[in-house]
Amino acid sequence: LRLPPFSAHPFFVNLRNGHPHLVRRLCQEALMPMLKAEGEMVFFAGELCSRMYVIINGRAQYVASVQQQDSTNSGPALVKRVLHGGQWLSEAALWTSWVHRGDLRALTDCLFFALDASVFARVISAHKSAHSFAAAYARKFVEGLNRGLQTDLVEAGPVNQQ
């Protein structure tokens, strides 16, 4: 996964350094290109999610109304962000059961890569050391997810290599 969006992602950087053969398998078996025209919906809030999405080029708008974790008195927070090539969404689908928390619409013609979560899990789990690293990363990711606003934009942040 030498594409710039994956080159910046902490899990995939470590995976590429330690297990380049698994990265090749993921590219061949789990990565699917998706083209979306201007105005077309990519996903809707409430839909089951089984893919991580990476924007390769174009711009898309993500909008979500989410309940804040630490606030019982206030209403939902509106999250609205314009995304562009090099950014990713719905990483949570790789690490836990996930339902989209917002809507994603293409603002321009867009090329996405979708990483299928079930194929990702099958490829990673076939190698003990990669599976151990993925499990540790998943724990940290889900801990962060549970502490913050639960949106499709959540990122784990820096994760040390095993």
PDB file of C-alpha atoms in Angstrom:
ATOM      1  CA  LEU A   1       0.000   0.000   0.000  1.00  0.00           C
ATOM      2  CA  ARG A   2       2.369   2.645  -1.240  1.00  0.00           C
ATOM      3  CA  LEU A   3      -0.409   5.046  -2.106  1.00  0.00           C
ATOM      4  CA  PRO A   4       0.099   8.352  -0.286  1.00  0.00           C
ATOM      5  CA  PRO A   5      -3.050   7.945   1.870  1.00  0.00           C
ATOM      6  CA  PHE A   6      -1.796   4.631   3.237  1.00  0.00           C
ATOM      7  CA  SER A   7       1.766   5.932   3.529  1.00  0.00           C
ATOM      8  CA  ALA A   8       0.575   8.310   6.253  1.00  0.00           C
ATOM      9  CA  HIS A   9      -1.562   5.778   8.120  1.00  0.00           C
ATOM     10  CA  PRO A  10       0.256   4.453  11.237  1.00  0.00           C
ATOM     11  CA  PHE A  11      -0.974   0.858  10.998  1.00  0.00           C
ATOM     12  CA  PHE A  12      -0.178   0.458   7.304  1.00  0.00           C
ATOM     13  CA  VAL A  13       3.254   2.106   7.623  1.00  0.00           C
ATOM     14  CA  ASN A  14       4.202  -0.463  10.267  1.00  0.00           C
ATOM     15  CA  LEU A  15       2.620  -3.317   8.324  1.00  0.00           C
ATOM     16  CA  ARG A  16       4.514  -2.375   5.158  1.00  0.00           C
ATOM     17  CA  ASN A  17       7.811  -2.225   7.074  1.00  0.00           C
ATOM     18  CA  GLY A  18       7.342  -5.562   8.824  1.00  0.00           C
ATOM     19  CA  HIS A  19       5.234  -7.582   6.380  1.00  0.00           C
ATOM     20  CA  PRO A  20       5.495  -6.316   2.792  1.00  0.00           C
ATOM     21  CA  HIS A  21       4.142  -9.629   1.461  1.00  0.00           C
ATOM     22  CA  LEU A  22       0.889  -9.095   3.395  1.00  0.00           C
ATOM     23  CA  VAL A  23       0.572  -5.588   1.981  1.00  0.00           C
ATOM     24  CA  ARG A  24       0.800  -7.029  -1.534  1.00  0.00           C
ATOM     25  CA  ARG A  25      -1.921  -9.569  -0.681  1.00  0.00           C
ATOM     26  CA  LEU A  26      -4.155  -6.814   0.701  1.00  0.00           C
ATOM     27  CA  CYS A  27      -3.719  -4.789  -2.486  1.00  0.00           C
ATOM     28  CA  GLN A  28      -4.566  -7.792  -4.638  1.00  0.00           C
ATOM     29  CA  GLU A  29      -7.427  -9.238  -2.583  1.00  0.00           C
ATOM     30  CA  ALA A  30      -9.016  -6.569  -0.385  1.00  0.00           C
ATOM     31  CA  LEU A  31      -8.670  -3.212  -2.150  1.00  0.00           C
ATOM     32  CA  MET A  32     -11.391  -2.143  -4.591  1.00  0.00           C
ATOM     33  CA  PRO A  33     -11.533   1.115  -6.596  1.00  0.00           C
ATOM     34  CA  MET A  34     -14.791   3.084  -6.426  1.00  0.00           C
ATOM     35  CA  LEU A  35     -15.698   5.992  -8.691  1.00  0.00           C
ATOM     36  CA  LYS A  36     -18.386   8.422  -7.531  1.00  0.00           C
ATOM     37  CA  ALA A  37     -19.783  11.273  -9.588  1.00  0.00           C
ATOM     38  CA  GLU A  38     -20.332  14.765  -8.250  1.00  0.00           C
ATOM     39  CA  GLY A  39     -23.336  14.734  -5.906  1.00  0.00           C
ATOM     40  CA  GLU A  40     -23.457  10.948  -5.567  1.00  0.00           C
ATOM     41  CA  MET A  41     -23.787   9.454  -2.087  1.00  0.00           C
ATOM     42  CA  VAL A  42     -21.032   7.116  -0.927  1.00  0.00           C
ATOM     43  CA  PHE A  43     -22.796   6.030   2.277  1.00  0.00           C
ATOM     44  CA  PHE A  44     -25.573   7.062   4.665  1.00  0.00           C
ATOM     45  CA  ALA A  45     -25.793   7.251   8.461  1.00  0.00           C
ATOM     46  CA  GLY A  46     -27.204   4.021   9.878  1.00  0.00           C
ATOM     47  CA  GLU A  47     -25.872   1.740   7.133  1.00  0.00           C
ATOM     48  CA  LEU A  48     -23.755  -1.233   8.170  1.00  0.00           C
ATOM     49  CA  CYS A  49     -20.147  -0.626   7.261  1.00  0.00           C
ATOM     50  CA  SER A  50     -17.774  -3.342   6.077  1.00  0.00           C
ATOM     51  CA  ARG A  51     -15.096  -1.176   4.409  1.00  0.00           C
ATOM     52  CA  MET A  52     -12.533   1.474   5.185  1.00  0.00           C
ATOM     53  CA  TYR A  53     -12.614   4.214   2.528  1.00  0.00           C
ATOM     54  CA  VAL A  54      -9.601   6.151   1.267  1.00  0.00           C
ATOM     55  CA  ILE A  55     -10.069   9.201  -0.939  1.00  0.00           C
ATOM     56  CA  ILE A  56      -7.523   9.098  -3.753  1.00  0.00           C
ATOM     57  CA  ASN A  57      -8.667  12.226  -5.571  1.00  0.00           C
ATOM     58  CA  GLY A  58     -11.603  14.594  -5.580  1.00  0.00           C
ATOM     59  CA  ARG A  59     -13.480  16.151  -2.677  1.00  0.00           C
ATOM     60  CA  ALA A  60     -16.288  14.731  -0.554  1.00  0.00           C
ATOM     61  CA  GLN A  61     -18.371  16.115   2.307  1.00  0.00           C
ATOM     62  CA  TYR A  62     -19.011  14.190   5.502  1.00  0.00           C
ATOM     63  CA  VAL A  63     -21.917  15.281   7.733  1.00  0.00           C
ATOM     64  CA  ALA A  64     -22.908  13.645  11.017  1.00  0.00           C
ATOM     65  CA  SER A  65     -25.036  14.518  14.018  1.00  0.00           C
ATOM     66  CA  VAL A  66     -23.510  12.652  16.963  1.00  0.00           C
ATOM     67  CA  GLN A  67     -24.131  12.577  20.695  1.00  0.00           C
ATOM     68  CA  GLN A  68     -21.183  13.846  22.712  1.00  0.00           C
ATOM     69  CA  GLN A  69     -19.739  11.193  25.039  1.00  0.00           C
ATOM     70  CA  ASP A  70     -19.138  13.376  28.089  1.00  0.00           C
ATOM     71  CA  SER A  71     -22.227  15.546  27.951  1.00  0.00           C
ATOM     72  CA  THR A  72     -25.697  14.392  28.959  1.00  0.00           C
ATOM     73  CA  ASN A  73     -27.302  17.853  28.928  1.00  0.00           C
ATOM     74  CA  SER A  74     -26.317  19.111  25.513  1.00  0.00           C
ATOM     75  CA  GLY A  75     -27.771  18.025  22.230  1.00  0.00           C
ATOM     76  CA  PRO A  76     -25.929  16.259  19.463  1.00  0.00           C
ATOM     77  CA  ALA A  77     -22.816  17.794  17.919  1.00  0.00           C
ATOM     78  CA  LEU A  78     -22.902  18.571  14.201  1.00  0.00           C
ATOM     79  CA  VAL A  79     -19.779  17.352  12.452  1.00  0.00           C
ATOM     80  CA  LYS A  80     -19.328  18.706   8.932  1.00  0.00           C
ATOM     81  CA  ARG A  81     -16.066  18.317   7.062  1.00  0.00           C
ATOM     82  CA  VAL A  82     -14.861  18.546   3.474  1.00  0.00           C
ATOM     83  CA  LEU A  83     -12.374  15.775   2.734  1.00  0.00           C
ATOM     84  CA  HIS A  84      -9.898  15.405  -0.122  1.00  0.00           C
ATOM     85  CA  GLY A  85      -7.349  13.005  -1.540  1.00  0.00           C
ATOM     86  CA  GLY A  86      -5.140  11.503   1.124  1.00  0.00           C
ATOM     87  CA  GLN A  87      -7.820  11.221   3.812  1.00  0.00           C
ATOM     88  CA  TRP A  88      -9.634   8.119   5.039  1.00  0.00           C
ATOM     89  CA  LEU A  89     -12.948   7.268   6.682  1.00  0.00           C
ATOM     90  CA  SER A  90     -14.615   4.377   8.478  1.00  0.00           C
ATOM     91  CA  GLU A  91     -11.394   2.799   9.700  1.00  0.00           C
ATOM     92  CA  ALA A  92     -13.457   1.460  12.616  1.00  0.00           C
ATOM     93  CA  ALA A  93     -14.879  -1.201  10.257  1.00  0.00           C
ATOM     94  CA  LEU A  94     -11.468  -2.909  10.314  1.00  0.00           C
ATOM     95  CA  TRP A  95     -11.390  -3.184  14.101  1.00  0.00           C
ATOM     96  CA  THR A  96     -14.968  -3.532  15.364  1.00  0.00           C
ATOM     97  CA  SER A  97     -18.560  -3.891  14.195  1.00  0.00           C
ATOM     98  CA  TRP A  98     -19.399  -0.528  12.701  1.00  0.00           C
ATOM     99  CA  VAL A  99     -22.426   1.391  11.474  1.00  0.00           C
ATOM    100  CA  HIS A 100     -21.883   4.634   9.572  1.00  0.00           C
ATOM    101  CA  ARG A 101     -22.488   7.614  11.874  1.00  0.00           C
ATOM    102  CA  GLY A 102     -22.896  10.156   9.082  1.00  0.00           C
ATOM    103  CA  ASP A 103     -23.420  10.696   5.363  1.00  0.00           C
ATOM    104  CA  LEU A 104     -20.670  10.988   2.753  1.00  0.00           C
ATOM    105  CA  ARG A 105     -21.390  12.727  -0.563  1.00  0.00           C
ATOM    106  CA  ALA A 106     -18.981  13.369  -3.443  1.00  0.00           C
ATOM    107  CA  LEU A 107     -18.601  17.117  -4.035  1.00  0.00           C
ATOM    108  CA  THR A 108     -16.598  16.483  -7.207  1.00  0.00           C
ATOM    109  CA  ASP A 109     -15.925  13.356  -9.217  1.00  0.00           C
ATOM    110  CA  CYS A 110     -14.031  11.152  -6.762  1.00  0.00           C
ATOM    111  CA  LEU A 111     -11.872   8.066  -6.805  1.00  0.00           C
ATOM    112  CA  PHE A 112     -11.956   6.059  -3.581  1.00  0.00           C
ATOM    113  CA  PHE A 113     -10.280   2.828  -2.601  1.00  0.00           C
ATOM    114  CA  ALA A 114     -12.393   0.636  -0.351  1.00  0.00           C
ATOM    115  CA  LEU A 115     -10.580  -1.851   1.882  1.00  0.00           C
ATOM    116  CA  ASP A 116     -12.857  -4.819   2.599  1.00  0.00           C
ATOM    117  CA  ALA A 117     -12.807  -5.550   6.352  1.00  0.00           C
ATOM    118  CA  SER A 118     -13.484  -9.300   6.131  1.00  0.00           C
ATOM    119  CA  VAL A 119     -10.747  -9.902   3.542  1.00  0.00           C
ATOM    120  CA  PHE A 120      -8.410  -7.654   5.563  1.00  0.00           C
ATOM    121  CA  ALA A 121      -9.074  -9.788   8.674  1.00  0.00           C
ATOM    122  CA  ARG A 122      -8.517 -13.041   6.783  1.00  0.00           C
ATOM    123  CA  VAL A 123      -5.186 -11.873   5.308  1.00  0.00           C
ATOM    124  CA  ILE A 124      -3.866 -10.405   8.573  1.00  0.00           C
ATOM    125  CA  SER A 125      -4.957 -13.316  10.760  1.00  0.00           C
ATOM    126  CA  ALA A 126      -3.017 -15.765   8.571  1.00  0.00           C
ATOM    127  CA  HIS A 127       0.268 -14.369   9.947  1.00  0.00           C
ATOM    128  CA  LYS A 128       0.824 -14.607  13.708  1.00  0.00           C
ATOM    129  CA  SER A 129       3.054 -11.557  14.187  1.00  0.00           C
ATOM    130  CA  ALA A 130       0.913  -9.302  11.951  1.00  0.00           C
ATOM    131  CA  HIS A 131      -2.197 -10.542  13.744  1.00  0.00           C
ATOM    132  CA  SER A 132      -0.674  -9.694  17.151  1.00  0.00           C
ATOM    133  CA  PHE A 133       0.237  -6.200  15.969  1.00  0.00           C
ATOM    134  CA  ALA A 134      -3.248  -5.705  14.474  1.00  0.00           C
ATOM    135  CA  ALA A 135      -4.912  -6.858  17.705  1.00  0.00           C
ATOM    136  CA  ALA A 136      -2.865  -4.388  19.788  1.00  0.00           C
ATOM    137  CA  TYR A 137      -3.636  -1.574  17.332  1.00  0.00           C
ATOM    138  CA  ALA A 138      -7.332  -2.498  17.355  1.00  0.00           C
ATOM    139  CA  ARG A 139      -7.468  -2.288  21.165  1.00  0.00           C
ATOM    140  CA  LYS A 140      -5.937   1.202  21.125  1.00  0.00           C
ATOM    141  CA  PHE A 141      -8.195   2.298  18.288  1.00  0.00           C
ATOM    142  CA  VAL A 142     -11.385   1.111  20.012  1.00  0.00           C
ATOM    143  CA  GLU A 143     -10.307   2.715  23.315  1.00  0.00           C
ATOM    144  CA  GLY A 144      -9.892   6.030  21.472  1.00  0.00           C
ATOM    145  CA  LEU A 145     -13.190   5.538  19.683  1.00  0.00           C
ATOM    146  CA  ASN A 146     -14.987   5.011  22.988  1.00  0.00           C
ATOM    147  CA  ARG A 147     -13.486   8.197  24.478  1.00  0.00           C
ATOM    148  CA  GLY A 148     -14.391  10.632  21.700  1.00  0.00           C
ATOM    149  CA  LEU A 149     -17.097  11.553  19.238  1.00  0.00           C
ATOM    150  CA  GLN A 150     -18.038   8.420  17.346  1.00  0.00           C
ATOM    151  CA  THR A 151     -17.842   9.405  13.710  1.00  0.00           C
ATOM    152  CA  ASP A 152     -16.490   7.820  10.556  1.00  0.00           C
ATOM    153  CA  LEU A 153     -13.576  10.279  10.819  1.00  0.00           C
ATOM    154  CA  VAL A 154     -11.988   8.734  13.933  1.00  0.00           C
ATOM    155  CA  GLU A 155      -8.246   8.082  13.732  1.00  0.00           C
ATOM    156  CA  ALA A 156      -6.196   6.120  16.234  1.00  0.00           C
ATOM    157  CA  GLY A 157      -3.188   8.429  16.232  1.00  0.00           C
ATOM    158  CA  PRO A 158       0.391   7.232  16.627  1.00  0.00           C
ATOM    159  CA  VAL A 159       0.806   3.538  17.339  1.00  0.00           C
ATOM    160  CA  ASN A 160       4.190   2.034  18.153  1.00  0.00           C
ATOM    161  CA  GLN A 161       5.494  -0.873  16.145  1.00  0.00           C
ATOM    162  CA  GLN A 162       5.640  -4.109  18.118  1.00  0.00           C
TER     163      GLN A 162
END
